[in-house]
Every structure is written in structure tokens, then in C-alpha cells.
Amino acid sequence: MLDGRSQVRRRAGLRLWLSAGWLGALALAALLAPWIAPKDPLAQDLFLGRLPPVWMAGSEPGYWLGTDSLGRDVLSRILHGARVALLVALVAGTITCLIGATLGLLAGFLRGWVDMVISRLIDIWMAFPPVLFSILLIAVLGPGLMSIIIAIVVIDWTRFARVVRAEAMAQGAMDYVASARVAGRGRLGTMVREVLPNVLPTIVVLLTLEMGIAVIVEAILSFVNLSISTDDPTWGGMISEGRTSIHQAWWVLVFPLVTLFLTVLSFSQLGEGLKDRFDPVLR
Amino acid sequence: MSALVIRDLSVRLKKGPPLLRRVPLDLAAGEVRGLVGESGAGKSMIGKAVLGILPPSVEITGGEILLEGTDLLRLPPKERRRRIGATCALIPQDPLTALNPSHRIGPQITDRLVDILGWTRPAADARARELLAEVQIADPDRVLRSYPHELSGGMRQRILIASAFAAEPRLIVADEPTTALDVTVQKQILRLIAGMQARHGTAILFVTHDLGVVSKVCQRLSVLYSGMVVEDSTVADFFAAPRHPYSAALLAATPKYTDPAAGLNPVPDAVIDAVRAEVAAFDRGAPHG
Amino acid sequence: MPILRILLLRLLTTIVTLAGVAVIVFVVIRIVPGNPIAMMLPPGATEEDIARLTALYGLDKSIPEQFAIWVAGVLQGDFGTSITTRQPVLDLVLGRLPATLELSIMALVMAMILGGAAALTGTRFRGGRTEGAIDVANGMALSVPDFLWGLILILLFGVLMPVFHISGRVTPSLDLPFATNFYLFESLIRLRFDLWADIVAHMFMPALALAIPLAAIIGQLLKQSLKETMNLDYVTLARTKGYGETRVILREALRNAALPTLTLVGVQFTFLIGGTVIIERLFSYEGLGNMAIDAVINRDLPLIQGIVLLFAAIFTAVNLIVDLLYAVLNPRLRHA
């Protein structure tokens, strides 16, 4: 019984460290991309189109992971693409979290008409197909990094609001909140000082998961050609191009796909790992 | 012949302390034996071991369970299951949780008859009606078509008793069958079990912590402490003069309906220490597992 | 009649939700910069041409006015005319709806089979390695969204081992004798198993990509509640009757354990339908979602409105159906 539990915890710890390790390495690569990328990610050379990775016949030295149909270096584009992906994850995730958690906290703690308005809004939002909604927003806002971030915030705030609302409601019903009120704390003061700290672990977990979602949304939008300008390297754009030349040059699809897969997996595993950590009783 | 003979049954928590210590027990055909002890003494564990429903965290480390002469523990799992299903039955403790909420009452009584014993459906249905009448349920047809949540707790316990007797088993394990019921209902149910037992001549292993219940329905009893049988005697002898100091203290601790003013006498610490020492000595002398 | 009252209340909130969706879509797409009319005309078009067409589509009126006209039309079954194809939006949307419905339902069935099998196997062999392996697989399946599973499936079964088709709904050269757009369904009814096989070979991978995350959710939740149910008294009682483990799981535990899972599957199924938008794009499957993306790229306002509203209507309908199913399957509610 006891050692089974510690085994679970050890495995969860490993999961946490592996995910954090990958994301850390990726962040470093993104920061240093201009210096460590072997080639210019935008440089085209039609004579070097669809070069295979270095370990295959017909490759060119220096193009480690091969080139796409326009002769652009896949590795360099992945490294530069990480900048966009992580920037979107960080900025969009944080803003979404701030807005969604605030609304959820207000709805769950204040109840009454505030809750009614916010809950109804959440219901309406849930009736939209999210991918279609985001594409629609990008079409309205025009392509660009800013538009992607706005689209993610506008669509995903409900993820935070729903969970935080339920949590705040549960916390609000507990004795310590009542005693804080009796002790003379105002309503908002109680919310920020007493309820928020107890909801915070949940918010951190949601934020981690949201970052993974943001990376995927960015990839999906650049896949349908609505992300930032089509020249700039993005993982989704590379995947979109790789999808069309899949039979001639698999590496154009596979390498960005594996990078994206590992990144999304890491964010999600990090979130799950944190959830286990914060959970006082391990399930 | 004995309906059930248990020899040296040892059960323990997997990689943990023993729960039953070489328990001996025999039950003549048609006899009712009470199994008494405090909670955690292992009395239900015996019934569960016999019926093959021990929790997965628990294992049998030795002994024999002879059901009409056949050692259940030596049978292959499937055959053991079938044999238990055909010749034994359980009257569970809590009637509110022992019926499946999404099946009607009828099939819950007849399923064993049809699936395990190969009765025809009409014969099984007729049998179910007959049994409900026997446990004094008015309007058996309506009840057979009902779902459990539509019936009261006492009604459900009657149904579970009827169901236990359905296949005319040789042995029934009654696991604290009145503990979860109202005091007023308790008496009726007890009388019902006793009456059914007398009519069908079924041997019953009656697990209870209530010596008052034992005095009403049992012929013999075993007293358990910490998985060890400390006393095995007839009910008459036991209530006249318990042999073991622990059982004597247990008897003294039972409130008497005849003399409620006498108050409660908890089992004295000295007696507990003595019986603990006995268990420890037993463990040293006869290593389990 | 509490069930009837609940349903009536649900219907009312549904209408409010749909109205909210309609307003939001209507307003959002009318702040689109750039005149969609100007885009659809050839380069030589004059200002006059543009003005004429703008008036034709009613885009010269104020937004509230346009909304009133549109709502009046919708109530009469007129969802407007597509700007790009000049066909009625309703015809276009209903023409594509069967493809998306067939895909979603196939994905749902696959998810239930996969998730159910995982949960039942995990419960049957609980506490062992099999259960551990199932948990790990579930965790993986859940961490990665349908879009990525689609790409991985394309690589595995479209390129490495090309057993399934990776684009389209049916091989274009085939002669289709169908009267409706429910190809999968109609091919079965007409006993054209050759066509049916071709359609399934096209649908299999997009449906599987949509099914994987949902299967994981079903697997996890159902296993959890099966394991809890297996410890209940009525299950123990059934064991003493002589039934084997598999039979006990299927007959005693499954139905009671499935109820909480079912409610969740309803919400998750709407997510799955939402996922068809990108999955259809990825597999060039000619459904609503693919059409929606084209409509957005082409700024086809009436068509976008129609599609989004239809999606919202499907979502709310699914939730309603799940509530009904729940009431039917739960004897406690049925007799209340």
C-alpha cells in the first residue's frame, strides 16, 4: 500500500521533470534561435529543394533535418517557429488566465446577478465550435500574432471561468470564509485574501494546460494559413506544407510534428503532474 | 453429516498481519451457529472466506473449508464458484445497497435459478412468487415488477431473505442481517429468518455482534477475538456459564432487556490484556503463513 | 410532471443561447474590414457595380436593420444566399450536414467501443499490468488533441502503411447512385457494399482522430466508476450466486457505472463535433467544417452565419438528447 503510493509519486515526479526539461530546452532554443540556427530560416534556394536529412543519401551538409520544397532549412525553421509558439503560449495563456479566473472568481464568490450574467455568457460561448470561432475571429481581425492572441483569449476564457467559478463556490461555502467575514473583512477583501489563495493551485494547473492549448491553436491557425504572415516560420505552417508534399518529402511534416507533439504533451503532463502535487490526498 | 467444516483456516492481509488464526468451526446440517465478537474480530471474514468473496487485499494462507465433505479451497475457481452458487447463499447486512438499482426485483430473485441451476423461467417465476408469499409480502406480482428504490428497507430485507432461500441452499451466511434496520423491524426480520430456517432446515452461519440475537436464533456459537476462536459452545451452556474470561466479560457487557437499570459494563482492561497475551502466545507457537 | 418542466426550462434556455449566438456572429462578421462584395467582382468592376451588388445582399443597411431582415428570413426558413456560390445558404448547409453527421457519429461509436473496451478490460484485470498499460495509453491519448492525432494517423496509415485514404469522402471516379448525402447510410440500404467499403476507408482515419481523445475520457471515467461499483454490496451478492467476474462486470456493474459517464459523453461529444472543423480540413473531407473554413477565407457572410448557427443548434440538441437518455436509463428518474 505505502510503497505503491511512493512509486506512483516517483513516476509522477519523473513525468514532471521530463516535461519541464523539454519545455526548458525549447525555451532556451527559442531565445537563442537567431544565434544557434544553422541557416537563415527564410532563405530560399530552389536548387536545394527537398533535401533529405543528413543521414540519408542525397543530403547536403549543414542541412541537418533537410529542406522544404523552397529549399528552406527545416531545423532553422523549427527553432524560429518555437519563438512564435512559446510567445503565444506565454502571452495568450497568461491573459486568458487573468480574465477567465477573475470572472470565474467573481461569479463563484459573489453569486447573484453577477453569476447569472457570467454563467449565461459561458453557456453561449460553449455553443460555438471553438476552432470555427477562432478562424472567424482571425478573419475579422486580420492575420498576425496579435490577432491569434486575442482569438485565444476571447475563446478560452471560459475554460478558466467555469472551473474557478465552481471552485470558488465550494470555497465560499466553507467555514473559514464565514469567519473572515465575521472578523470584519469586506466581500472583495475576503475574496482576494481568503478564497483566491485556495483556488490558486487549480489556476496554475489550468494555466499550464492552457499554454499547451494555445500552442495547438496557433498551429491550427497557421495550418489553415491564417496565422502570421505566411513567410514567417511557424510549426503549423510547416505542417501544412509538409502535408501537401508528404509522399515526396516526409521530413518536412515529421520534424515539426514531433516537436509540436512533444511540446503539447509536455504542457499537458506538466499540468497533470502539478495537479497530483497540489492534491493533498493522492486520489 | 456436517454442512460445513472449517479446519485451521488462516487469513491475512496481503503482506500484513493475520486476520484469522487457524480457525476451527463445524456446522451440522440444519443448525444455526452464531459468530460473535467485536468489530474487527474476523467474524465476517469467516463468512466471506466460505462464500469466496474476500476482498482482493486479503489472502487465505492455509486451512480447509469443507462444504458437505468437499474442500472448496482445492476446487478450480470456476467450479468452486458454481458449487457455492448452487449450495450456499448470503443474507447481506444492508438491504438498501444489496439490490441492484437498475434491475427489477423479479430477476434478482430468479437469476441464480435460471442461470446457474438451469430452471425454466416460468418455474423460477412461480418459485419467486411462492417465496414472497412465504416472507409475508402482500401483492407479490407488483413487488416482482418493482425497482428496489420503490420499496422500503424492511421490504427489501424480506426480499433478500426470500432470495437467499430460493435455491434451497444447504448453507446460508447471514452477515449482521438486522444491524442496518430499525429496532421495530429488527424483531420481525429475526423472527422471519428463524421461521424460514425451521421450515427449510437450512444451516445458518449467523454473524452478529449482538448476543441477544444469538440467544434467540442460534443453537451454538463461536466467540472470536482478533481472528482467534476463544470459545465454542452451545448457546445454553454459554449463557449459563461462559468458559473463557473474555466471553464472560463480553456477556457481562451486553445490556439486559430484563434489567436495563443494570447499566453497561465494558470489558475490563485486565481481560483484554489476558486475551491479547493469549493471541501473542498463539502467534509464537504456531507461526502463520 | 417534473421531467416535462425540466425539459420546458431547457428548451427556453436553449432558445436564449441560440439567440445569443446569432447576435454575436452577426455583429462579429459585420466588423470585417474590407468589402466582401468588392472581392467577389472581377478587377474591372465599377463603383456602381459594387453598390448594386451591395444593395442586393442588403449590406448597405444598418446592422440592426440587417439583423431584423435576417431574423425574419430565418424564421421563414430563409437563411440568405451565399455570396460566393449564389446558392441558398440552407441548401448548401443541408447538403454538407450529412457528411459531418456521419463522421461525428462514426467517431462517437468508435470512441465508445474503444473507451468501453479499455474500461472493461482495465476493470477485469484491475490491479495488474494490463490496467497500468491502459492507464498510460489513456493518459497519452488525452494529452494530445485530435488535430495532432489526425496528422500522426496520416503518417502511419496513409504513408508508412497506406491502408486507408487520407483525403476526400469517397473515391471521385466512383459512380454514386445516391439520392441523399448520407452516403454511408444509403450505401448500406442499397446493399452497395463496394461503395460502403470505399466510404469507410475514407472516413476511418478522420473518425479515429476525433475518437481517440474521447475514447480516453470514456475509458478513464468508466473504469473509475466500474471499479467503485464493483465494491458495492449488490455486486458481492451476485458473486455468491455463482457468476464469474466477467459476467458480474457486464450484468451487474456496467449499467449502473455507465450513467455518470453518459452525462459527460454528451458534453464531450459537442467538443468532438467542434473538432470536425479542423479534422475535415486536414483530411479534405467534404463536410460542414471544411465548407466553413472556405466561407471564412472567402468572407462569405451569409454562409458563415448559417453554418455557425447550425453548429450551435447541433450542440444544444446533443445536450438535450443526453438529458433525455439519462432520464430513460435511470429508473429512479423514470418513475419519479
CSV table of C-alpha atoms in Angstrom, one decimal, chain B residues 51 53 81-82 84-85 88 90 92 94 97-103 107-109 111-112 115-116 147 149-150 160 163, chain C residues 126 231-245 247 251-253 255-256 329 331-336:
chain,number,residue,atom,x,y,z
B,51,LEU,CA,-18.5,-17.7,0.1
B,53,ILE,CA,-15.9,-13.0,-1.6
B,81,ARG,CA,-17.9,-20.5,-7.7
B,82,ARG,CA,-20.6,-22.8,-9.3
B,84,ILE,CA,-21.1,-22.1,-3.8
B,85,GLY,CA,-23.8,-20.6,-6.1
B,88,CYS,CA,-24.9,-21.5,-0.4
B,90,LEU,CA,-25.8,-14.8,1.6
B,92,PRO,CA,-26.4,-9.3,3.4
B,94,ASP,CA,-27.6,-3.6,4.4
B,97,THR,CA,-27.3,-1.4,-1.1
B,98,ALA,CA,-27.7,-5.1,-1.7
B,99,LEU,CA,-30.2,-4.9,-4.5
B,100,ASN,CA,-29.1,-3.7,-8.0
B,101,PRO,CA,-30.9,-0.4,-8.6
B,102,SER,CA,-31.2,-0.9,-12.3
B,103,HIS,CA,-32.8,-4.4,-12.3
B,107,PRO,CA,-34.9,-11.2,-12.0
B,108,GLN,CA,-32.8,-10.5,-8.9
B,109,ILE,CA,-34.5,-13.5,-7.2
B,111,ASP,CA,-31.3,-15.1,-11.8
B,112,ARG,CA,-29.5,-17.8,-9.9
B,115,ASP,CA,-28.6,-19.1,-15.0
B,116,ILE,CA,-26.8,-21.4,-12.5
B,147,TYR,CA,-37.4,-1.5,-8.8
B,149,HIS,CA,-35.9,2.2,-4.8
B,150,GLU,CA,-39.7,1.8,-4.8
B,160,LEU,CA,-33.2,-10.6,0.2
B,163,SER,CA,-33.9,-14.8,-2.5
C,126,ARG,CA,-7.6,-4.4,-12.3
C,231,ASN,CA,-17.1,-2.9,-4.4
C,232,LEU,CA,-20.8,-2.4,-3.8
C,233,ASP,CA,-22.9,-4.9,-1.9
C,234,TYR,CA,-25.2,-6.0,-4.8
C,235,VAL,CA,-22.1,-6.9,-6.8
C,236,THR,CA,-20.8,-9.0,-3.9
C,237,LEU,CA,-24.2,-10.7,-3.6
C,238,ALA,CA,-24.1,-11.6,-7.3
C,239,ARG,CA,-20.7,-13.2,-6.9
C,240,THR,CA,-22.1,-15.5,-4.2
C,241,LYS,CA,-24.8,-16.6,-6.7
C,242,GLY,CA,-22.1,-18.3,-8.8
C,243,TYR,CA,-21.5,-15.7,-11.5
C,244,GLY,CA,-18.0,-15.2,-12.9
C,245,GLU,CA,-16.1,-11.9,-12.9
C,247,ARG,CA,-20.4,-11.7,-16.2
C,251,ARG,CA,-24.5,-7.6,-15.9
C,252,GLU,CA,-24.4,-6.0,-12.5
C,253,ALA,CA,-21.9,-3.2,-12.7
C,255,ARG,CA,-25.3,-0.3,-16.4
C,256,ASN,CA,-25.0,1.5,-13.1
C,329,LEU,CA,-31.8,5.0,-18.5
C,331,PRO,CA,-35.0,4.0,-13.3
C,332,ARG,CA,-35.1,6.4,-10.4
C,333,LEU,CA,-35.9,9.4,-12.6
C,334,ARG,CA,-38.2,7.4,-14.9
C,335,HIS,CA,-40.6,6.6,-12.1
C,336,ALA,CA,-40.3,9.8,-10.2
